[in-house]
CSV table of C-alpha atoms in Angstrom, one decimal:
chain,number,residue,atom,x,y,z
A,17,MET,CA,0.0,0.0,0.0
A,18,PRO,CA,1.6,3.3,-1.1
A,19,GLN,CA,2.5,5.8,1.6
A,20,HIS,CA,1.0,9.3,1.5
A,21,HIS,CA,3.1,12.2,2.6
A,22,HIS,CA,1.3,14.7,4.6
A,23,THR,CA,1.6,18.3,3.4
A,24,GLY,CA,-0.7,20.0,5.8
A,25,PRO,CA,0.1,23.4,7.4
A,26,ASN,CA,1.8,21.9,10.4
A,27,ARG,CA,4.1,19.5,8.5
A,28,ARG,CA,5.0,21.1,5.2
A,29,GLY,CA,8.5,22.2,4.4
A,30,GLN,CA,11.8,21.9,6.2
A,31,GLY,CA,13.7,24.2,8.4
A,32,PHE,CA,12.0,27.5,9.1
A,33,GLU,CA,9.2,26.7,6.7
A,34,ASN,CA,8.0,24.0,9.0
A,35,SER,CA,5.1,25.6,10.8
A,36,GLU,CA,5.5,23.8,14.1
A,37,ARG,CA,9.2,24.5,14.3
A,38,LEU,CA,8.5,28.2,13.6
A,39,ARG,CA,5.8,28.3,16.3
A,40,GLU,CA,8.2,26.7,18.8
A,41,LEU,CA,10.9,29.2,17.9
A,42,LEU,CA,8.6,32.2,18.2
A,43,THR,CA,7.2,31.0,21.5
A,44,ARG,CA,10.7,30.6,22.9
A,45,LEU,CA,11.8,34.0,21.7
A,46,ASN,CA,8.7,35.5,23.3
A,47,ASP,CA,9.4,33.7,26.6
A,48,ASP,CA,13.0,34.8,26.6
A,49,GLY,CA,12.1,38.5,26.3
A,50,PRO,CA,12.7,41.2,23.8
A,51,ASP,CA,16.5,41.0,24.1
A,52,ALA,CA,16.4,37.5,22.6
A,53,TRP,CA,15.6,38.9,19.1
A,54,ARG,CA,18.9,40.8,19.2
A,55,THR,CA,21.2,38.1,20.6
A,56,ASP,CA,19.7,34.8,19.5
A,57,ALA,CA,21.5,33.3,16.5
A,58,GLU,CA,18.5,31.4,15.4
A,59,ALA,CA,16.4,34.6,15.4
A,60,ALA,CA,19.0,36.3,13.1
A,61,ALA,CA,18.8,33.3,10.7
A,62,LEU,CA,15.0,33.5,10.7
A,63,MET,CA,15.1,37.1,9.7
A,64,GLN,CA,17.6,36.3,6.9
A,65,HIS,CA,15.2,33.7,5.7
A,66,ALA,CA,12.2,36.1,5.9
A,67,ALA,CA,14.2,38.7,3.8
A,68,GLN,CA,14.8,36.1,1.1
A,69,LYS,CA,11.3,34.7,1.3
A,70,TYR,CA,9.6,38.1,0.8
A,71,ALA,CA,12.2,39.6,-1.5
A,72,ALA,CA,10.1,39.2,-4.6
A,73,LEU,CA,7.0,40.6,-2.9
A,74,ALA,CA,9.0,43.6,-1.7
A,75,ARG,CA,10.4,44.3,-5.3
A,76,LYS,CA,6.9,44.0,-6.7
A,77,HIS,CA,5.9,47.0,-4.6
A,78,GLY,CA,9.2,48.9,-5.1
A,79,LEU,CA,10.6,48.2,-1.6
A,80,ASP,CA,13.8,46.8,-0.2
A,81,PRO,CA,13.6,43.1,0.9
A,82,TRP,CA,14.6,44.2,4.4
A,83,GLU,CA,11.5,46.4,4.6
A,84,ALA,CA,9.4,43.3,4.0
A,85,ALA,CA,11.5,41.5,6.6
A,86,THR,CA,10.7,44.3,9.0
A,87,ALA,CA,7.0,43.8,8.5
A,88,ALA,CA,7.5,40.1,9.0
A,89,PHE,CA,9.3,40.7,12.2
A,90,GLU,CA,6.5,42.9,13.5
A,91,ALA,CA,4.0,40.1,12.7
A,92,MET,CA,6.1,37.4,14.3
A,93,ARG,CA,6.1,39.1,17.7
A,94,THR,CA,2.3,38.9,17.9
A,95,ALA,CA,0.4,36.2,19.8
A,96,ALA,CA,-1.9,35.8,16.7
A,97,VAL,CA,0.9,34.3,14.7
A,98,ARG,CA,2.0,32.0,17.5
A,99,ARG,CA,-1.6,30.7,17.8
A,100,ALA,CA,-2.4,30.5,14.1
A,101,ASP,CA,-2.9,27.1,12.4
A,102,ASP,CA,-0.5,28.3,9.8
A,103,PRO,CA,1.9,31.0,11.1
A,104,TRP,CA,3.5,31.7,7.8
A,105,ALA,CA,0.1,32.4,6.2
A,106,VAL,CA,-0.6,35.1,8.8
A,107,ILE,CA,2.9,36.5,8.4
A,108,THR,CA,2.6,36.6,4.6
A,109,ARG,CA,-0.7,38.4,4.7
A,110,ALA,CA,0.7,41.0,7.1
A,111,VAL,CA,3.7,41.6,4.9
A,112,GLN,CA,1.5,41.9,1.9
A,113,ILE,CA,-0.7,44.5,3.5
A,114,THR,CA,2.3,46.5,4.8
A,115,CYS,CA,4.0,46.5,1.4
A,116,ILE,CA,0.9,47.8,-0.2
A,117,ALA,CA,0.6,50.5,2.4
A,118,GLU,CA,4.3,51.4,2.1
A,119,ASN,CA,3.9,51.7,-1.7
A,120,ARG,CA,0.8,53.9,-1.3
A,121,ALA,CA,2.5,56.0,1.3
A,122,ASN,CA,5.4,56.7,-1.0
A,123,GLY,CA,3.1,57.7,-3.8
A,124,LEU,CA,0.8,59.8,-1.6
A,125,LEU,CA,3.7,61.4,0.3
A,126,CYS,CA,2.1,60.5,3.6
A,127,SER,CA,2.7,58.2,6.5
A,128,VAL,CA,2.2,54.4,6.3
A,129,HIS,CA,-0.4,54.8,9.1
A,130,GLN,CA,-2.5,57.2,6.9
A,131,ALA,CA,-2.0,55.1,3.8
A,132,ARG,CA,-3.6,52.1,5.6
A,133,ARG,CA,-6.9,54.0,6.1
A,134,PRO,CA,-9.7,53.3,3.5
A,135,ARG,CA,-10.6,57.0,3.2
A,136,TYR,CA,-7.2,57.7,1.5
A,137,SER,CA,-7.5,54.8,-1.0
A,138,SER,CA,-9.4,56.9,-3.6
A,139,PHE,CA,-6.5,59.4,-3.9
A,140,HIS,CA,-4.1,59.2,-6.7
A,141,ASP,CA,-0.3,59.4,-6.3
A,142,ALA,CA,1.3,62.9,-6.0
A,143,GLU,CA,2.6,64.2,-9.2
A,144,ARG,CA,4.4,67.3,-10.5
A,145,PHE,CA,2.5,69.8,-12.6
A,146,SER,CA,5.2,69.4,-15.2
A,147,ASP,CA,4.5,65.6,-15.5
A,148,ARG,CA,1.2,66.4,-17.4
A,149,GLU,CA,1.1,67.2,-21.1
A,150,ASN,CA,-1.6,69.9,-20.3
A,151,PRO,CA,-0.8,71.9,-17.2
A,152,LEU,CA,-3.2,71.2,-14.3
A,153,THR,CA,-3.7,74.9,-13.7
A,154,ASP,CA,-5.3,75.2,-17.2
A,155,TYR,CA,-8.4,73.1,-16.4
A,156,HIS,CA,-8.7,72.1,-12.7
A,157,PRO,CA,-11.5,74.1,-11.0
A,158,ALA,CA,-9.4,74.4,-7.8
A,159,PHE,CA,-7.2,76.9,-9.6
A,160,ARG,CA,-10.0,79.2,-10.8
A,161,ALA,CA,-11.3,82.2,-8.9
A,162,ASP,CA,-14.6,84.0,-9.5
A,163,PRO,CA,-14.1,87.7,-8.7
A,164,PHE,CA,-17.8,88.1,-8.1
A,165,THR,CA,-17.9,85.5,-5.3
A,166,ASP,CA,-14.4,85.7,-3.7
A,167,PRO,CA,-14.5,88.2,-0.8
A,168,PHE,CA,-10.7,88.4,-0.9
A,169,ASP,CA,-10.7,89.8,-4.5
A,170,GLY,CA,-10.8,93.5,-5.3
A,171,ASN,CA,-8.7,96.6,-5.3
A,172,GLU,CA,-7.5,96.0,-1.7
A,173,ASP,CA,-5.5,93.0,-2.8
A,174,ASP,CA,-3.5,95.3,-5.2
A,175,VAL,CA,-1.9,96.7,-2.1
A,176,HIS,CA,-0.7,93.2,-1.1
A,177,GLU,CA,0.5,92.4,-4.6
A,178,GLU,CA,2.6,95.6,-4.8
A,179,ALA,CA,3.9,95.3,-1.3
A,180,PHE,CA,5.0,91.7,-1.6
A,181,GLU,CA,6.7,92.0,-4.9
A,182,ASP,CA,9.8,92.9,-2.9
A,183,THR,CA,9.7,90.8,0.3
A,184,GLY,CA,12.5,92.8,1.8
A,185,SER,CA,10.7,96.1,1.5
A,186,THR,CA,10.7,98.3,4.6
A,187,ARG,CA,6.9,98.6,4.3
A,188,VAL,CA,6.3,94.9,4.5
A,189,GLU,CA,8.9,94.4,7.3
A,190,SER,CA,7.3,97.1,9.3
A,191,ALA,CA,3.8,95.5,8.9
A,192,MET,CA,5.2,92.2,9.9
A,193,GLU,CA,6.9,93.6,13.0
A,194,ASP,CA,3.7,95.5,14.0
A,195,THR,CA,1.6,92.3,13.5
A,196,ILE,CA,4.0,90.4,15.8
A,197,ALA,CA,3.9,93.2,18.4
A,198,LEU,CA,0.1,93.2,18.2
A,199,LEU,CA,-0.1,89.4,18.9
A,200,CYS,CA,2.4,89.7,21.8
A,201,TRP,CA,0.4,92.7,23.2
A,202,HIS,CA,-2.6,90.4,23.4
A,203,GLY,CA,-0.9,87.4,25.1
A,204,TRP,CA,0.9,85.5,22.4
A,205,GLY,CA,4.5,84.3,23.1
A,206,PRO,CA,7.1,86.3,21.2
A,207,GLU,CA,8.8,83.3,19.6
A,208,LEU,CA,5.6,81.7,18.5
A,209,ALA,CA,4.1,85.0,17.2
A,210,ARG,CA,7.2,85.7,15.1
A,211,ALA,CA,7.3,82.2,13.7
A,212,ALA,CA,3.6,82.2,12.8
A,213,VAL,CA,3.6,85.6,11.2
A,214,GLU,CA,6.8,85.0,9.2
A,215,CYS,CA,5.3,81.7,8.0
A,216,ILE,CA,2.1,83.4,6.9
A,217,CYS,CA,3.9,86.2,5.2
A,218,ALA,CA,6.3,83.9,3.3
A,219,ARG,CA,3.3,81.9,2.0
A,220,LEU,CA,1.5,85.1,1.0
A,221,ALA,CA,4.6,86.3,-0.9
A,222,GLU,CA,4.5,83.0,-2.9
A,223,SER,CA,0.8,83.2,-3.6
A,224,VAL,CA,-1.1,85.2,-6.2
A,225,SER,CA,-3.7,86.4,-3.7
A,226,ARG,CA,-4.7,86.4,-0.1
A,227,ALA,CA,-7.3,83.8,-1.0
A,228,GLY,CA,-4.7,81.5,-2.3
A,229,ALA,CA,-2.4,82.0,0.7
A,230,TYR,CA,-5.3,81.5,3.2
A,231,GLU,CA,-6.5,78.3,1.6
A,232,SER,CA,-3.0,76.9,1.3
A,233,LEU,CA,-2.2,77.6,4.9
A,234,ARG,CA,-5.6,76.4,6.1
A,235,ARG,CA,-4.9,73.0,4.6
A,236,ASP,CA,-1.2,72.8,5.6
A,237,ARG,CA,-1.2,70.5,8.6
A,238,HIS,CA,2.5,70.0,8.4
A,239,THR,CA,3.2,73.7,9.0
A,240,ARG,CA,0.7,73.8,11.8
A,241,ALA,CA,2.3,70.8,13.4
A,242,LEU,CA,5.8,72.4,13.2
A,243,LEU,CA,4.5,75.5,14.8
A,244,ASP,CA,2.7,73.4,17.4
A,245,ILE,CA,-0.5,75.4,17.1
A,246,PRO,CA,-3.8,73.7,17.6
A,247,ALA,CA,-6.2,73.7,14.7
A,248,PRO,CA,-8.8,76.1,16.1
A,249,SER,CA,-6.1,78.6,17.1
A,250,TRP,CA,-4.4,78.3,13.6
A,251,TYR,CA,-7.6,78.9,11.7
A,252,ARG,CA,-8.5,81.9,13.9
A,253,LEU,CA,-5.0,83.4,13.4
A,254,LEU,CA,-5.3,83.1,9.6
A,255,ARG,CA,-8.5,85.0,9.6
A,256,ILE,CA,-7.1,87.6,11.9
A,257,ILE,CA,-3.9,88.2,9.8
A,258,LEU,CA,-5.2,87.6,6.3
A,259,GLY,CA,-8.9,88.4,6.8
A,260,THR,CA,-12.0,86.2,7.0
A,261,PRO,CA,-13.4,84.8,3.8
A,262,ASP,CA,-17.0,85.1,5.0
A,263,LEU,CA,-19.0,86.8,2.2
A,264,HIS,CA,-21.2,88.8,4.5
A,265,LEU,CA,-18.1,90.5,6.0
A,266,ALA,CA,-16.7,91.6,2.6
A,267,GLY,CA,-15.3,95.1,2.8
A,268,THR,CA,-15.1,95.2,6.6
A,269,ASN,CA,-12.0,95.3,8.7
A,270,ALA,CA,-12.5,91.6,9.5
A,271,ALA,CA,-12.3,90.8,5.8
A,272,ARG,CA,-9.2,93.0,5.3
A,273,GLY,CA,-7.1,91.4,8.1
A,274,VAL,CA,-4.4,92.9,10.2
A,275,LEU,CA,-1.7,92.8,7.5
A,276,LEU,CA,-3.8,94.7,4.9
A,277,ARG,CA,-4.9,97.2,7.5
A,278,LEU,CA,-1.3,98.0,8.4
A,279,LEU,CA,-0.3,98.2,4.7
A,280,ILE,CA,-3.1,100.7,4.0
A,281,ASP,CA,-1.6,102.9,6.7
A,282,GLU,CA,-3.6,102.1,9.8
A,283,SER,CA,-1.4,102.5,12.8
A,284,LEU,CA,-0.4,99.9,15.3
A,285,ARG,CA,-1.9,102.0,18.1
A,286,HIS,CA,-5.2,102.1,16.2
A,287,LEU,CA,-5.2,98.3,16.0
A,288,MET,CA,-4.3,98.0,19.6
A,289,ASP,CA,-7.4,100.1,20.5
A,290,ASP,CA,-9.7,97.9,18.4
A,291,ALA,CA,-11.5,96.0,21.2
A,292,ASP,CA,-13.1,93.3,18.8
A,293,LEU,CA,-9.7,92.6,17.2
A,294,GLY,CA,-8.0,92.4,20.6
A,295,ALA,CA,-10.6,89.9,21.9
A,296,ALA,CA,-10.2,87.7,18.8
A,297,ILE,CA,-6.4,87.6,19.2
A,298,LYS,CA,-6.7,86.7,22.9
A,299,VAL,CA,-9.2,83.9,22.1
A,300,ALA,CA,-7.0,82.6,19.4
A,301,ALA,CA,-3.9,82.3,21.7
A,302,PRO,CA,-2.8,78.6,21.7
A,303,GLY,CA,-3.0,78.3,25.5
A,304,VAL,CA,-6.6,79.5,25.4
A,305,MET,CA,-7.6,77.1,22.6
A,306,ARG,CA,-5.9,74.1,24.3
A,307,GLY,CA,-7.7,74.9,27.5
A,308,ARG,CA,-11.0,74.8,25.7
A,309,SER,CA,-10.3,71.5,24.0
């Protein structure tokens, strides 16, 4: 009677590919503590084996084999792998998911943690404007502005455009310093006030309008994180300095913003005496906003 060789998950393969041997090794390493992974010769051989095993999968997603091995290492340390009927099947699936997320993160220019989230799956990879045959600015609606509905548009923006043509002009530097002084007068820390105002002015100098600068900064989470300003405080500060985009406030001081008011020759003393403006600046201070959250 012919003998049948079992090829089930617990008996297939030799060496590390044997599921039971792998389970025993992972259990021993777990019992020996985290230092065992650094000092155990068998653990080092296992990771070398994982790098070779998943090299093709890593290359398929544009990654280094050791990046796949790192994902395998993270999976091997979990209790789910040690308890699985087929540990390698669980590890392979974990490596596959991580490779896909790494590849998407590289394309989206975001963290792997974000790339794993379903809500980002519909986005396309980041690309340069120059990569397209027809420039994106020629047809994408996000780069169009309607002068009849944009409260930022109008003659007042001409002052900004003229003033910021030369970012080193005395006029602009004076307005920046006065804005910083105004924030400090109403409770902002000097270093944070200077960093925030200089960041906003730099973006304004690069933009074609206050509307463009406002929207760019409003969406720029990286800059806000670097400044360590909570979101509510950041949004309030943008409205204070660049002006609010609310249509019903068009033409008012709130829509003009502090920078424009200073550039059209309102004095710092006059702005300091503006009670509504002072209250808004105090409420926007990061310490106040954190206290409310």
